Every structure is written in structure tokens, then in C-alpha cells.
Amino acid sequence: MQNIDHIEVRGARVHNLKNVNMDIPLGELVGIAGVSGSGKSSLALGVLYAEGSRRYLEALSTYTRRRIAQASKASVDDVRYVPAALALHQRPAVPGVRSTFGTSSELLNSLRLLFSRVGSHMCPHCGKHVPPSLNVAAELPISCPHCGSEFFGPGAESLAFNSEGACPTCSGTGIARTVNRAALVPDESKTIDEGAVVVWGTLMWDLMKQVCGAMGVRTNVPFRELTDAERDIVFNGPAEKKHILYKAKKGENFAELDFTYYNAVRTVENSLAKAKDEKGLRRVAKYLTEGPCPDCAGTRLSLAARQPIVRGINLAQATEMTLEEAVAWVAGVPASLPEEMRPMAKSICESFESTARRLLELGLGYLSLDRAGATLSTGERQRVQLARSVRNRTTGVLYVMDEPSIGLHPANIDGLLGVMRDLIADGNSVVMVDHDTRILRAADYLVEMGPEAGARGGALVAQGSVEEVANDSESIIGPYLSEAARVAARPKTPAEQMFDLGRIHLESSGLHTVKPFAIDIPKGRLIAVTGVSGSGKTTLVLETLIPALTAAAAGQTLPEHVTAIEAEGIRRANLIDATPIGINVRSTVATYCGALDDMRRAYARTDSAKAAGLKMGDFSYNTGSLRCATCDGTGQISLDVQFLPDVDIACPDCRGSRYDTAAEKIRRPEKGAPDDQALSLPHLLALSVDEALPHVADVKKAHKKLQTLHDLGLGYLTLGEATPALSGGEAQRLKLASEMGRGQADAVFVFDEPTIGLHPRDVETLLGVFQRLVEQGATVVVVEHDLDFIANADYVIDMGPQGGKAGGRIVACGTPEEIAANRESITGGYLEI
């Protein structure tokens, strides 16, 4: 029998892959490296995962497949011996308001079962707790020893805040929205007629002012002069029907109307109840304050769900524990129960401990089980996803991981590698796309794609063992693997000159797990904020520094936890994050950077456009007359093929260009170039930024914008590429494009892990971009784990020492060299200067 030990890929052409042929070992840890945009994810996700998952799903019945979202066949000649595949994507979706760490990790399932089956339940008749009993598991009634009545104990579902156990006041969200009365009347110097009550005219008809007058409130005096009784009518008045004479805003028409009075508070509550989407909620949100639900105190659980007791605490108290605390508490549960209940309790506890073990190995022991899912970082969500995927001891599965090291501190890398090794030991295969040289060095086999990005990438550069790739003269990652090359891209500021340009002084009374602190941040420098996951970096920068700077610049009240901020000369605090740009394919690189407007203007000035009567607006693929009528300017159409997945294909008429054939006839002669080399706008948008630069040399504004993209390391992007498809790192740099080339002495730029998805060579490019910002006077603050980046910063603020309750303080501040020498700093222990 043939021994299959590798996957055969032949003729792969997904995205920019150039007819790639290769063999990938099975049963090993395979790393895929390459510069950003070189085709790594196209190979891993677009070929290996797409084919592995598709073939598994095709083995299911037609009836089942109709109910599953399926991937279309990859653009590849042949893929042989690929196992069933699971993918862990780079950016797990941000969970909704009902998700917590406990639900997303599925730890809460075991806890709910534990409290249902072995808890001491409260008798609904006498209100006293009864001893634990096997009757709940046997679905038999429990007999109360105090009053003799019988009742049934709650099942696990009755203890779920997403189901029967939800608090009725907050519907299981733990959050109560209350109307912020101060926001309803922001300026008391105005009269009601002048719009003092802002919601009358925005959320409710303007005539409510007249109805208020009919209720006995003076509407022509400043609001501050109203009596307490009048104010009470404005905010709390009853819903009485009043007869008013209404005068239209325009014209002299009057109308007699009977209208029910909606006080200011009820106006907001009515709008909130009617809000059907995010847009509607945003309109109302400015008039609301959010706080813990007064009935469940933020626990999300109903009173009945909080009544079962295990080891002296209820379910709400158990979920308040960190994972480490919960593991220790669960271990003691069986011994606290009667002998006959211990076997069942041990079984439930072992299920909890098995899931928790993986999460602890991945460094998530500091998270509390009731931590809202939406507040988890990308790295934390990715590790929860990883732990959930590997919980079941599978064999013969291909795990494809896209940047598993995202958001991981070097101290957490060992746990990640341990999980991968366990998967392989169980007979699985792991393919990971990554840039972290420490992870790549741990691979059994490496594949490097490149040599460049975009159209100049998509080829196999090197493959083999780590040593073979490191010694391959063609390899770009090789010198970084062998440590022959180091990332060094900017001159650093000496320690004695660090504060020569001034400082930002920030003091806080503490927030979440971050303890009270006072810190000086040097102005006009590149600052890295470091620390293990959960150490408080996000709280320090995104929830304290940015809100404080924004409030100070606007002359507004500082956030409650900020006790002082001194930032002379700072007028702007810009957060450049990695969230996708745009929500649909109509947003492209050319539209986002603004170059398309300049190009459309240039094409409208051509003789052929003037002869055809075409204006600038006609060249818009969204609304212009030259857009393709078949795809309506999107460049693609969706085919419904019954029980198979919907297939998005390039529009058959415009072939993805978004424009009608008439647009191809409008060609713009370039200055100093022969007329037969003139390009149409659709042709120009099909080029990469670098390819398009010489063709727009005579369109100065467009050329300047594209040159900025080139300088940001984005020259490989196609002008017509949809922005939602860009990686997180590409999105951050594209957002930065508009800020380049102007004075920034009044600005603080904040970046959250901008090296995500970046090859060491691309990290050098990014450092060069930040250096130009610093040279323009900007203060650049970067939350980062990448050791090469940290080593190139001027100043480092290290949070920790651990995560959660064991962190939250500033461990060390100083130059990278000073951090590396600090024994208290965990980050410093990994820095090699």
C-alpha cells in the first residue's frame, strides 16, 4: 500500500499565485513565509483550506449542503492527498453583546451543568436551600427537608443568560441603558422655543415644544429659569393629549391639532424601543448612559439562576473569578459533595479542566469568565478560537492557521507552539502563515513565497528545512532566520535628549485592572507600549491617553478616571487601527486615497471626452454613465446555483473593470509619450500603484498621492482593489496616507499592533514611515509585541508584570537598552539589543 506523506499542489493560480507546483509534508508543522502580499494566504487558505474543506463538504448529502455556506472550487489544476481542513483565520469576528469569555470558550457550559446537577437548590415554597441531590440528573423531584414540599431543580438551560436564566430587566446583557438628562438640555441659557430640549426636533417632532407649552411650561424663558415643577413636566410629565394651534415653519398656515405629550425622557425611550439597526441606535446613544443592570448587578442572570449554591458561592460569583481562580475552585468541588455525587461531579469537573488547560497554556489565565467578548483583544480572541478548535482530539485533520502569533507576547509563543505540537502528536498536520522568526524557526518544514508582493510575487522562492531555507541565497527570510540580518531602520534618540521636545504628563486613578499611575511620555518620539496580554496596554493607551488628549484639546471634562493631563501644543489624537476600510467592493484603493477623483478630472479634460460630451461625473464607476450596466460598477456578479454555494465571478461584460466598453475608447495621452501608448481609465485602474506612477506623472495631485502609497510600502496594491479585502496592516498604512507630508507637531498618532502580517523587511519599511512622522514633529505611540520594532523605538513603556490582576502597573520606562537591562520586565528578557 502506498504511504502518503505529502499534499501535492499542481498549477495553483489563486489571486497572484503563478501556476505554483509544490509538495507539502503531512504530519509536520509547516510554516509559510514571505513578504506582505506575496501569496502566502492565497496558498494556505485559498488552496489548501479551500480544497480540504470543500471536498469534505461535498461528501455530505445535497440536502445538508444546501444549508451550509460552502467555498467555491479553488483556481488550481490539481490538489491530491489533502485531508479534511479546519482554518483559524487572522481576525476572528468581534462577538456580540451577549458573548463572554465563558461562552466563547464554552467553559460556561460545564459550569452551568455543574450548578444544575450538584448545586444546593432553593426551595420555591419555603425559600431555604436543600442539600445537593442526584434527583436533578435523574429528572426526579427534590423533596425539601424543611417544609416537605417537592420541586424540580433547574436544568443547565435554566441557568443560561442567553436563554431561560436571563435577567428580565436587561434581557441577559448585564447592561442597563438610562437616559442622560444632562444631554437632553446641554445649554440651559436657551429657551425651549430656541431648542433647549434638543430631542424635540431630532428624535421627536418639533411641535412638541408647543405641546409642552400647553402643559403649563414657559417656553420663552431660558431653561435655567424654569421652576422645579416646570422642569419636572419637561422630563417626567404625563402622556396627556393637548389641543394646540400649530403654525408651519414655512408659510402662514395654521392647523388645530390634538397631540399627546411626550416628555424629554420618554422621547428618548420611545426612539430606543423603535431603533431597528445600528444607525438608529447611534442616533439615540448620545442621550443614553450605560451602566450595570440594577437588578442583576451586571451578572446577566435572573434571581432564580443565581440561587443554586456550590461550595458556598452562586454561578454569578463563580464567573467573576479569573480562569486560574476558577480552575482551583472547580478542583475542590467533588470533595465538597456527598460520596454518591462525587463520580458525576468529577466527570463534569474534568470536562471543565480539560478545556481550561489549553487556555492556560495559551496564557489566558488572567481573564475572568464574565469578561465581555467584545472587550477581548484580537490576540485573545484568536487564542480562544485556537483552544476551541483543538479541544477535540482529532486525527488526520489539516489545521491551517493564519498568523497565529498575532497579539502574542514573546512569553506566550511557547504555549502556542506546545498546542501545535500536540496537534501533530495526535496525527494531524499544521500549516501556519506567519512572520515571527521565532515561530518559523520551530517549523519542521518551510515554504517561502515571493519574491515581491502583488504581481511581482506569487512564486515559490525557497522550501525545505529551516536550515536549508536560511542558507538559500534566493531566500528573503533566510538572513533573518539565521540572524545574519537584523531589523534596523531609524536613528534612535539618546536617553539624555529624550524629553528635549517636551512631555505629555498623564495621571490616572486606575481603570479595570490598571492601578493608579503617573507617567511622562516624551513628545516628538517613537514610543512602544509593551507587556504580556492583559497587562493593561489597551487600557493605558486607548481608554486613558486618547480620551484624555481628546478631551483636553476640546476643552471638555476629562474622563472620570483621568486625574491630570498636561499636553501643551497637542491638538489632535489620531487612532490608526486595523479595522477593515469600507464595507463593500465599491471602496477601492484609488477611491480611498483620493487619486481616482484627480484621474477622473484628467480624463474629462481629454479631447475625446469633450467630443463625447462627458464630464468628470461620467467617469465614476458608482454613478457615472460609463459604469458597467451589467454589474452596476461592482466588477462582479453573484450566480445562484441552487444547492451549490453562490459563486461571485468577474462580470462577463466588463471583465471586472467596472466600466462599460465606451470607457475603453477614452484614452488620455501622456505628456511626452506616443499617442499609441495612451491608456484608458479602466486599464489604469488595473495597474498596481508602482505600475501606474509613470502613467500619471503629469497629473500632479494623483502622482503625489500614489507616491505616498509607494513610500508606505503599498506600491504592490492594485488601484482597483477593493479595500475591505486588505489585510489589517495594509488598512492601517492606507489610513495613514492622508497624514503624510505635513507638519504634525500638534498631533499624537496611536497605532495598535501595526506589524500584524508584516515580514521583517516590511517592518523596516513601517519604521521608516514612522520616522518620517516623527521628523514632521509627531508623537507616535505604538502598542506592540514585535521585538524588532520595540528595539527600534526611542522610548518603551512596559506594562505588567503579568496579565489581569497580576498586572496593570507600569513596570519599566526608558530606552530599549534600559528595558532589556531591567530584571523586572518580562519583555526586557526577550529583547536583544
PDB file of C-alpha atoms in Angstrom, residues 126-226:
ATOM      1  CA  CYS A 126     -40.058  27.990  51.985  1.00  0.00           C
ATOM      2  CA  GLY A 127     -37.053  29.817  50.469  1.00  0.00           C
ATOM      3  CA  LYS A 128     -34.455  27.582  52.142  1.00  0.00           C
ATOM      4  CA  HIS A 129     -31.621  25.715  50.427  1.00  0.00           C
ATOM      5  CA  VAL A 130     -31.776  21.931  50.308  1.00  0.00           C
ATOM      6  CA  PRO A 131     -28.782  19.560  50.258  1.00  0.00           C
ATOM      7  CA  PRO A 132     -27.370  18.526  46.836  1.00  0.00           C
ATOM      8  CA  SER A 133     -29.187  15.554  45.311  1.00  0.00           C
ATOM      9  CA  LEU A 134     -28.865  13.175  42.346  1.00  0.00           C
ATOM     10  CA  ASN A 135     -32.549  13.781  41.625  1.00  0.00           C
ATOM     11  CA  VAL A 136     -31.823  16.686  39.252  1.00  0.00           C
ATOM     12  CA  ALA A 137     -29.701  14.480  36.998  1.00  0.00           C
ATOM     13  CA  ALA A 138     -32.334  11.729  37.217  1.00  0.00           C
ATOM     14  CA  GLU A 139     -35.080  14.259  36.373  1.00  0.00           C
ATOM     15  CA  LEU A 140     -36.870  13.424  39.620  1.00  0.00           C
ATOM     16  CA  PRO A 141     -38.430  15.944  42.031  1.00  0.00           C
ATOM     17  CA  ILE A 142     -36.408  17.143  45.029  1.00  0.00           C
ATOM     18  CA  SER A 143     -38.030  16.846  48.441  1.00  0.00           C
ATOM     19  CA  CYS A 144     -37.437  19.822  50.754  1.00  0.00           C
ATOM     20  CA  PRO A 145     -36.396  18.615  54.276  1.00  0.00           C
ATOM     21  CA  HIS A 146     -37.584  21.925  55.758  1.00  0.00           C
ATOM     22  CA  CYS A 147     -41.204  22.139  54.556  1.00  0.00           C
ATOM     23  CA  GLY A 148     -41.748  18.717  52.942  1.00  0.00           C
ATOM     24  CA  SER A 149     -42.827  20.094  49.554  1.00  0.00           C
ATOM     25  CA  GLU A 150     -41.415  18.785  46.279  1.00  0.00           C
ATOM     26  CA  PHE A 151     -39.967  20.755  43.354  1.00  0.00           C
ATOM     27  CA  PHE A 152     -37.813  20.161  40.287  1.00  0.00           C
ATOM     28  CA  GLY A 153     -34.293  21.568  40.199  1.00  0.00           C
ATOM     29  CA  PRO A 154     -33.292  23.823  37.293  1.00  0.00           C
ATOM     30  CA  GLY A 155     -31.658  22.303  34.218  1.00  0.00           C
ATOM     31  CA  ALA A 156     -28.475  23.775  32.752  1.00  0.00           C
ATOM     32  CA  GLU A 157     -30.513  25.772  30.229  1.00  0.00           C
ATOM     33  CA  SER A 158     -32.391  27.463  33.069  1.00  0.00           C
ATOM     34  CA  LEU A 159     -29.057  28.901  34.243  1.00  0.00           C
ATOM     35  CA  ALA A 160     -28.082  30.373  30.836  1.00  0.00           C
ATOM     36  CA  PHE A 161     -28.250  34.160  30.497  1.00  0.00           C
ATOM     37  CA  ASN A 162     -28.821  33.707  26.757  1.00  0.00           C
ATOM     38  CA  SER A 163     -31.895  31.611  27.467  1.00  0.00           C
ATOM     39  CA  GLU A 164     -34.199  30.891  30.416  1.00  0.00           C
ATOM     40  CA  GLY A 165     -31.775  32.237  33.023  1.00  0.00           C
ATOM     41  CA  ALA A 166     -31.617  35.772  31.628  1.00  0.00           C
ATOM     42  CA  CYS A 167     -32.271  38.722  33.896  1.00  0.00           C
ATOM     43  CA  PRO A 168     -35.677  40.073  32.772  1.00  0.00           C
ATOM     44  CA  THR A 169     -34.621  43.711  33.250  1.00  0.00           C
ATOM     45  CA  CYS A 170     -31.587  43.698  30.936  1.00  0.00           C
ATOM     46  CA  SER A 171     -32.506  40.591  28.889  1.00  0.00           C
ATOM     47  CA  GLY A 172     -29.232  38.929  29.809  1.00  0.00           C
ATOM     48  CA  THR A 173     -26.857  41.669  28.649  1.00  0.00           C
ATOM     49  CA  GLY A 174     -25.920  42.867  32.150  1.00  0.00           C
ATOM     50  CA  ILE A 175     -26.243  46.447  30.893  1.00  0.00           C
ATOM     51  CA  ALA A 176     -28.981  48.938  31.657  1.00  0.00           C
ATOM     52  CA  ARG A 177     -29.351  51.984  29.425  1.00  0.00           C
ATOM     53  CA  THR A 178     -30.668  55.039  31.208  1.00  0.00           C
ATOM     54  CA  VAL A 179     -31.446  58.454  29.795  1.00  0.00           C
ATOM     55  CA  ASN A 180     -28.739  61.048  30.476  1.00  0.00           C
ATOM     56  CA  ARG A 181     -30.842  64.075  31.419  1.00  0.00           C
ATOM     57  CA  ALA A 182     -27.890  66.463  31.154  1.00  0.00           C
ATOM     58  CA  ALA A 183     -27.553  65.525  27.470  1.00  0.00           C
ATOM     59  CA  LEU A 184     -31.212  66.374  26.825  1.00  0.00           C
ATOM     60  CA  VAL A 185     -30.637  70.038  27.707  1.00  0.00           C
ATOM     61  CA  PRO A 186     -26.933  70.764  27.054  1.00  0.00           C
ATOM     62  CA  ASP A 187     -27.354  74.558  27.057  1.00  0.00           C
ATOM     63  CA  GLU A 188     -29.672  75.949  29.750  1.00  0.00           C
ATOM     64  CA  SER A 189     -29.222  79.504  28.507  1.00  0.00           C
ATOM     65  CA  LYS A 190     -31.536  78.697  25.602  1.00  0.00           C
ATOM     66  CA  THR A 191     -35.313  78.741  25.767  1.00  0.00           C
ATOM     67  CA  ILE A 192     -37.393  75.711  24.819  1.00  0.00           C
ATOM     68  CA  ASP A 193     -38.558  77.648  21.736  1.00  0.00           C
ATOM     69  CA  GLU A 194     -34.894  78.115  20.766  1.00  0.00           C
ATOM     70  CA  GLY A 195     -34.262  74.371  21.024  1.00  0.00           C
ATOM     71  CA  ALA A 196     -33.056  73.910  24.606  1.00  0.00           C
ATOM     72  CA  VAL A 197     -34.576  70.391  24.664  1.00  0.00           C
ATOM     73  CA  VAL A 198     -32.537  69.008  21.755  1.00  0.00           C
ATOM     74  CA  VAL A 199     -34.505  65.761  21.337  1.00  0.00           C
ATOM     75  CA  TRP A 200     -37.611  67.744  20.362  1.00  0.00           C
ATOM     76  CA  GLY A 201     -36.658  68.338  16.786  1.00  0.00           C
ATOM     77  CA  THR A 202     -34.247  65.413  16.349  1.00  0.00           C
ATOM     78  CA  LEU A 203     -35.921  62.341  17.821  1.00  0.00           C
ATOM     79  CA  MET A 204     -39.432  63.818  18.036  1.00  0.00           C
ATOM     80  CA  TRP A 205     -41.489  66.366  16.106  1.00  0.00           C
ATOM     81  CA  ASP A 206     -40.615  69.995  16.629  1.00  0.00           C
ATOM     82  CA  LEU A 207     -44.230  70.775  17.616  1.00  0.00           C
ATOM     83  CA  MET A 208     -43.615  69.004  20.962  1.00  0.00           C
ATOM     84  CA  LYS A 209     -42.362  72.414  22.160  1.00  0.00           C
ATOM     85  CA  GLN A 210     -45.881  73.796  21.715  1.00  0.00           C
ATOM     86  CA  VAL A 211     -47.431  70.770  23.432  1.00  0.00           C
ATOM     87  CA  CYS A 212     -45.033  71.369  26.328  1.00  0.00           C
ATOM     88  CA  GLY A 213     -46.281  74.971  26.494  1.00  0.00           C
ATOM     89  CA  ALA A 214     -49.839  73.665  26.619  1.00  0.00           C
ATOM     90  CA  MET A 215     -48.767  71.555  29.615  1.00  0.00           C
ATOM     91  CA  GLY A 216     -48.066  74.792  31.529  1.00  0.00           C
ATOM     92  CA  VAL A 217     -44.343  75.245  30.892  1.00  0.00           C
ATOM     93  CA  ARG A 218     -42.963  78.651  29.869  1.00  0.00           C
ATOM     94  CA  THR A 219     -41.174  78.054  26.566  1.00  0.00           C
ATOM     95  CA  ASN A 220     -39.909  81.611  26.025  1.00  0.00           C
ATOM     96  CA  VAL A 221     -37.578  81.951  29.048  1.00  0.00           C
ATOM     97  CA  PRO A 222     -34.092  80.476  29.465  1.00  0.00           C
ATOM     98  CA  PHE A 223     -34.321  76.895  30.652  1.00  0.00           C
ATOM     99  CA  ARG A 224     -32.291  77.687  33.763  1.00  0.00           C
ATOM    100  CA  GLU A 225     -35.117  79.989  34.950  1.00  0.00           C
ATOM    101  CA  LEU A 226     -37.802  77.291  34.876  1.00  0.00           C
TER     102      LEU A 226
END
